[in-house]
Amino acid sequence: MKGLLPPPGAVRLLSIGGLVRTTGFGIMTSVSVLYFTQSVGLSAAQVGVGLTIAGGCGIAASVISGRVADTVGARNTAIALVLIQSLAVCAYAFVTSFTGFVIAASVVLSCHSAAEAARGALVAGLIPAEGRVRARAYLHSVTNAGLSIGAVSGGVALQADTRGVYVGLILACGALFASSGLLYMLLPQVQPVEKPPGQGGWEVWRDRPFLLFAGLTAILAANDTMLAVILPIWIAQHTEAPLAVFSVVLIFNTLMVVLFQVRASRTTTDVPGGARAMRRSGVLFAVCFALWAFASGQPAWLAVVALLAGAVVHTLGELLWGAGAWTLAYEMAPDHAQGQYQGVFTMSCQLETMVMPVVGTMLILPAGPLGWLLFALLLLAAGLAAPAVARRHTNREGTLTWN
């Protein structure tokens, strides 16, 4: 299909490298929990605690790596992080204790998050401003494709359920990460941008409009966990719909993001356009959650209709949210500090992975449909607030007018 293949040059190399890396991450995600519980002998609780600690380390690492990318260059930073990640993944094969697991997982997830921030800065350094959001759209599409390929591949191989298969898959993941880093070596160097007089340090923490935007991003990003973690539990425990409908929802979502994320990115070209896309995404997420809430207590056929309709609306919201958020993340950041700004943006997108599983399972699900509706109002408010936050930035800069 026209437009699915990234254009030649940096975007294509970044996309191929991203596809290789996320395929490895998909395999790792699908096998690691079973490997550590079935083969290493850790308890499920130990794995859960270890991954929570590792996730926290990853969130902190994304901000630090962005600052490093501004200082030494985004390309070299991204390559180093991916190569370290490949070694840490291979170290999984030698883990024999909870402590070893926490250390290895923390390095793996820290490098994964940090590489995301460095990659955001790398896009800013390699791609002209007008093409950055489209480049991120290509990368997001291949991320979805890679994770799906990796998860399916790992799931098929897991049928053997032997230590040899687990270790082989883990080492294959390490090889894929290393290959991704080697592909990035084909990209041109990205030199740090000289800072204007009087600028420097952690500028992003002094930029109130951007921090407000990051906060809204953290709220709207929760749509991902609501889809992947909370929805299947909701279907199984609170609706009459067959659980298989969740597989349909997930496949539909993945395919639509792969096929249409690049097209959706064309709707946002500046700060006002990005803000409007985020506003619309908040409205769509609210409608989606209302439909999923409605599925409770309905006959099976009507519950399925509501769940699938919600999936369509959710996917439209996700496409707009991604395009709008990437636009603001780049357009609101000064060129000499793209790394630290992309680091905070990455952190805001990842915060929900630590918070939402707990909030969803302990607050939203027990509250039933009311829990979904209240959370829908939160995302609606976040979306509606985006234009006002973006306007604060443009008013300060004095460079854009709003229609």
XYZ file of C-alpha atoms in Angstrom:
403
model
C 0.000 0.000 0.000
C 1.281 3.431 -0.938
C 2.835 5.292 1.981
C 3.491 2.214 4.132
C 7.141 1.884 3.081
C 9.376 4.502 4.725
C 11.219 6.816 2.313
C 14.858 5.991 1.540
C 17.512 7.402 3.806
C 17.495 8.016 7.530
C 13.796 7.256 8.088
C 14.080 3.870 6.379
C 17.222 2.929 8.343
C 15.594 4.022 11.597
C 12.487 2.021 10.728
C 14.415 -1.149 9.877
C 16.457 -0.821 13.052
C 13.289 -0.203 15.044
C 11.585 -3.235 13.527
C 14.530 -5.474 14.423
C 14.746 -4.082 17.963
C 11.042 -4.252 18.743
C 10.803 -7.780 17.347
C 13.444 -8.740 19.883
C 11.579 -6.859 22.611
C 8.349 -8.641 21.668
C 10.040 -12.035 21.952
C 11.610 -11.046 25.263
C 8.294 -9.828 26.677
C 6.493 -13.020 25.679
C 9.057 -15.415 27.176
C 10.768 -13.640 30.074
C 8.070 -14.054 32.744
C 7.673 -17.768 32.050
C 11.447 -18.209 31.840
C 12.048 -16.662 35.249
C 9.165 -18.531 36.905
C 9.381 -21.891 35.131
C 13.121 -22.231 34.593
C 14.909 -19.953 37.068
C 12.433 -20.699 39.847
C 11.387 -17.199 40.904
C 7.872 -16.685 42.206
C 5.325 -14.647 40.262
C 5.392 -12.053 43.052
C 9.178 -11.719 42.783
C 8.950 -11.226 39.030
C 6.223 -8.617 39.476
C 8.204 -6.662 42.075
C 11.378 -6.905 40.006
C 9.682 -5.600 36.872
C 8.149 -2.713 38.835
C 11.601 -1.722 40.127
C 13.041 -2.076 36.629
C 10.232 0.036 35.174
C 10.969 2.806 37.662
C 14.637 2.740 36.678
C 13.608 2.949 33.033
C 11.520 6.067 33.606
C 14.453 7.827 35.294
C 16.880 6.684 32.603
C 14.844 8.200 29.774
C 15.324 11.718 31.156
C 19.043 11.251 31.829
C 19.744 9.785 28.392
C 18.062 12.731 26.712
C 20.469 15.110 28.415
C 23.391 12.868 27.410
C 22.178 12.902 23.797
C 22.220 16.709 23.817
C 25.799 16.656 25.086
C 27.555 13.884 23.118
C 25.191 13.360 20.179
C 21.980 11.367 19.765
C 23.337 8.768 17.325
C 26.214 7.589 19.521
C 23.981 7.603 22.586
C 21.326 5.459 20.889
C 23.911 2.971 19.605
C 25.593 2.596 23.012
C 22.289 2.056 24.786
C 21.058 -0.605 22.371
C 24.355 -2.501 22.542
C 24.352 -2.423 26.348
C 20.758 -3.640 26.268
C 21.769 -6.576 24.067
C 24.393 -7.668 26.594
C 21.978 -7.265 29.514
C 19.344 -9.384 27.743
C 21.910 -12.137 27.171
C 22.714 -11.945 30.895
C 19.175 -13.200 31.560
C 20.461 -16.648 30.575
C 22.822 -16.613 33.583
C 20.449 -15.254 36.234
C 19.959 -17.594 39.199
C 18.564 -15.321 41.922
C 16.074 -12.538 42.558
C 18.875 -9.993 42.988
C 20.420 -10.955 39.672
C 17.022 -10.700 38.003
C 16.384 -7.190 39.368
C 19.810 -5.978 38.229
C 19.542 -7.467 34.734
C 15.930 -6.373 34.214
C 16.703 -2.865 35.445
C 19.541 -2.516 32.937
C 17.400 -3.940 30.115
C 14.389 -1.710 30.737
C 16.530 1.343 31.523
C 18.335 0.983 28.212
C 15.039 0.391 26.412
C 13.465 3.577 27.784
C 16.660 5.579 27.405
C 17.034 4.450 23.789
C 13.490 5.651 23.073
C 14.428 9.131 24.291
C 17.711 9.123 22.354
C 15.861 7.954 19.242
C 13.464 10.884 19.590
C 16.437 13.251 19.690
C 18.008 11.373 16.769
C 14.910 11.981 14.649
C 15.103 15.678 15.528
C 18.758 15.785 14.515
C 18.409 13.897 11.228
C 15.002 14.948 9.901
C 13.883 18.496 9.002
C 11.189 19.894 11.278
C 8.390 19.376 8.762
C 9.134 15.645 8.466
C 9.693 14.654 12.105
C 6.147 13.700 13.012
C 5.782 11.605 9.884
C 9.074 9.872 10.742
C 7.788 9.114 14.233
C 4.611 7.745 12.683
C 6.647 5.287 10.604
C 8.594 4.276 13.713
C 5.398 3.790 15.690
C 3.967 1.618 12.922
C 7.021 -0.639 12.832
C 7.005 -0.782 16.626
C 3.515 -2.264 16.572
C 4.497 -4.649 13.802
C 7.703 -5.703 15.535
C 6.065 -6.301 18.901
C 3.377 -8.411 17.246
C 5.892 -10.461 15.248
C 8.018 -10.984 18.331
C 5.106 -11.939 20.559
C 3.769 -14.471 18.043
C 7.228 -15.938 17.449
C 7.908 -16.244 21.160
C 4.485 -17.740 21.828
C 4.963 -20.430 19.203
C 8.419 -21.350 20.490
C 7.169 -21.500 24.075
C 5.122 -24.578 23.288
C 8.298 -26.610 23.922
C 8.595 -25.154 27.476
C 12.211 -26.251 28.026
C 15.176 -24.331 29.418
C 17.084 -24.803 26.186
C 14.334 -23.098 24.192
C 14.069 -20.256 26.718
C 17.808 -19.606 26.669
C 17.923 -19.828 22.873
C 15.161 -17.237 22.545
C 16.848 -14.932 25.044
C 20.153 -15.074 23.176
C 18.265 -14.458 19.915
C 16.764 -11.336 21.493
C 20.239 -10.129 22.408
C 21.387 -10.696 18.827
C 18.430 -8.709 17.482
C 19.180 -5.776 19.788
C 22.842 -5.815 18.750
C 21.845 -5.923 15.067
C 19.645 -2.887 15.586
C 22.560 -0.977 17.102
C 24.812 -1.926 14.199
C 22.185 -0.662 11.739
C 22.180 2.709 13.508
C 25.909 2.954 12.724
C 24.930 3.462 9.079
C 23.241 6.743 10.036
C 25.198 10.007 9.823
C 26.607 11.559 12.959
C 24.393 14.063 14.762
C 26.435 16.797 16.383
C 25.110 18.602 19.466
C 23.462 21.939 18.671
C 25.248 24.936 20.142
C 23.355 26.488 23.042
C 22.293 30.133 22.793
C 23.977 32.502 25.281
C 22.478 32.187 28.734
C 20.863 28.825 28.022
C 21.881 25.488 29.456
C 21.291 23.030 32.258
C 17.969 21.274 32.709
C 15.921 23.756 30.694
C 12.978 21.394 30.358
C 12.227 21.532 34.098
C 11.854 25.322 33.844
C 9.495 25.156 30.855
C 6.052 25.226 32.452
C 3.973 24.904 29.252
C 5.965 21.825 28.228
C 5.660 20.268 31.690
C 1.900 20.837 31.570
C 1.844 19.182 28.156
C 3.843 16.251 29.573
C 1.275 15.899 32.353
C -1.587 15.786 29.865
C 0.378 13.238 27.827
C 0.780 11.027 30.893
C -3.003 11.022 31.383
C -3.900 10.396 27.743
C -1.226 7.691 27.428
C -3.217 5.647 29.952
C -5.427 4.574 27.055
C -2.809 1.939 26.236
C -2.995 0.079 29.557
C -6.775 0.395 29.572
C -6.814 -1.464 26.252
C -4.104 -4.058 26.861
C -4.515 -4.816 30.590
C -7.861 -3.633 31.936
C -10.155 -4.446 28.998
C -9.567 -8.248 28.934
C -10.298 -8.452 32.678
C -13.419 -6.338 32.151
C -14.635 -8.605 29.356
C -14.022 -11.767 31.381
C -15.470 -10.610 34.699
C -18.070 -7.961 33.889
C -19.615 -8.786 30.505
C -21.364 -11.681 28.794
C -19.141 -11.359 25.713
C -16.764 -14.231 24.879
C -13.168 -13.495 25.864
C -12.134 -14.180 22.252
C -13.518 -10.759 21.337
C -10.468 -9.231 23.029
C -8.189 -10.939 20.502
C -10.252 -9.385 17.708
C -9.962 -5.962 19.365
C -6.194 -6.293 19.767
C -5.588 -7.510 16.207
C -7.789 -4.759 14.776
C -5.985 -2.103 16.803
C -2.539 -3.312 15.761
C -3.411 -3.522 12.066
C -5.037 -0.095 11.981
C -2.075 1.560 13.683
C 0.358 -0.108 11.285
C -1.738 0.866 8.256
C -2.935 4.357 9.154
C -0.579 5.993 11.682
C 1.461 7.660 8.921
C -1.690 8.975 7.251
C -2.953 10.337 10.573
C 0.319 12.210 11.087
C -0.414 14.369 8.039
C -3.203 16.120 9.941
C -0.766 17.785 12.360
C 1.879 20.195 11.081
C 2.262 22.770 13.861
C 1.525 23.410 17.532
C -2.155 24.405 17.047
C -2.736 21.345 14.837
C -1.093 19.045 17.346
C -3.166 20.485 20.176
C -6.379 20.031 18.228
C -5.458 16.392 17.530
C -4.897 15.777 21.250
C -8.231 17.438 22.044
C -10.048 15.169 19.600
C -8.265 12.123 21.001
C -9.518 12.945 24.498
C -13.081 13.116 23.189
C -12.705 9.807 21.344
C -11.187 8.014 24.341
C -14.083 9.217 26.503
C -16.605 7.863 23.976
C -14.690 4.587 23.794
C -14.693 4.076 27.562
C -18.394 4.887 27.697
C -19.062 2.169 25.101
C -16.973 -0.357 27.028
C -18.795 0.562 30.221
C -22.138 0.056 28.445
C -21.122 -3.524 27.545
C -21.570 -4.587 31.178
C -24.922 -6.195 31.891
C -25.930 -6.412 28.229
C -26.768 -9.587 26.243
C -23.718 -11.210 24.711
C -24.418 -9.950 21.174
C -24.932 -6.351 22.303
C -21.865 -6.488 24.538
C -19.776 -7.633 21.566
C -21.146 -4.796 19.417
C -20.337 -2.230 22.131
C -16.838 -3.627 22.657
C -16.017 -3.645 18.947
C -17.479 -0.173 18.426
C -15.352 1.034 21.326
C -12.300 -0.557 19.712
C -12.872 1.414 16.508
C -13.250 4.682 18.426
C -10.225 3.872 20.603
C -8.033 3.268 17.558
C -9.064 6.596 16.003
C -8.214 8.282 19.292
C -4.846 6.519 19.480
C -3.923 7.604 15.947
C -4.749 11.239 16.701
C -3.127 11.160 20.137
C 0.165 9.890 18.716
C 0.265 12.438 15.911
C -0.678 15.330 18.188
C 1.678 14.411 21.014
C 4.697 13.956 18.729
C 3.998 17.298 17.070
C 3.924 19.171 20.374
C 6.919 17.261 21.752
C 9.085 18.447 18.854
C 7.598 21.870 18.181
C 7.663 22.966 21.832
C 11.320 21.941 22.295
C 14.309 24.157 21.397
C 16.703 22.516 18.937
C 19.701 22.604 21.280
C 17.762 20.700 23.985
C 15.722 18.203 21.966
C 17.262 15.304 23.906
C 16.147 16.343 27.370
C 12.730 17.393 26.075
C 12.271 14.043 24.321
C 13.432 12.355 27.530
C 10.701 14.021 29.578
C 8.165 13.263 26.852
C 9.202 9.596 26.873
C 8.941 9.552 30.658
C 5.428 11.009 30.526
C 4.361 8.287 28.084
C 5.795 5.541 30.295
C 4.538 6.671 33.695
C 1.184 5.065 33.033
C 2.791 1.614 32.719
C 3.633 1.791 36.433
C 0.500 3.527 37.678
C -2.384 2.301 35.542
C -2.286 -1.467 36.232
C -2.789 -0.689 39.931
C -5.330 2.107 39.372
C -7.256 0.036 36.859
C -7.438 -3.193 38.853
C -7.953 -1.635 42.290
C -10.130 1.405 41.493
C -11.683 1.333 38.023
C -12.715 -2.326 37.736
C -14.244 -2.611 41.243
C -16.327 0.506 40.542
C -17.890 -1.117 37.478
C -19.290 1.102 34.689
C -19.014 4.157 36.944
C -15.249 3.618 37.142
C -14.949 3.648 33.357
C -17.116 6.763 33.078
C -15.149 8.692 35.694
C -11.895 7.788 33.983
C -13.450 8.798 30.658
C -14.091 12.258 32.125
C -10.438 12.494 33.194
C -9.151 11.786 29.685
C -11.779 14.096 28.205
C -10.595 16.912 30.465
C -6.956 16.246 29.541
C -7.753 16.367 25.844
C -9.802 19.542 26.118
C -6.996 21.224 28.079
C -4.370 20.600 25.369
C -5.125 23.691 23.230
C -4.933 26.002 26.262
C -1.561 24.549 27.289
C -0.211 24.793 23.742
C -1.502 28.365 23.495
C 0.600 29.307 26.532
C 3.652 28.127 24.622
C 2.799 29.988 21.394
C 1.904 33.162 23.283
C 5.288 33.050 24.988
C 7.127 32.419 21.732
C 4.984 34.847 19.737
C 5.467 32.873 16.527
C 2.080 31.360 15.715
C -1.514 32.414 15.491
C -4.508 30.234 16.229
C -7.454 29.690 13.970
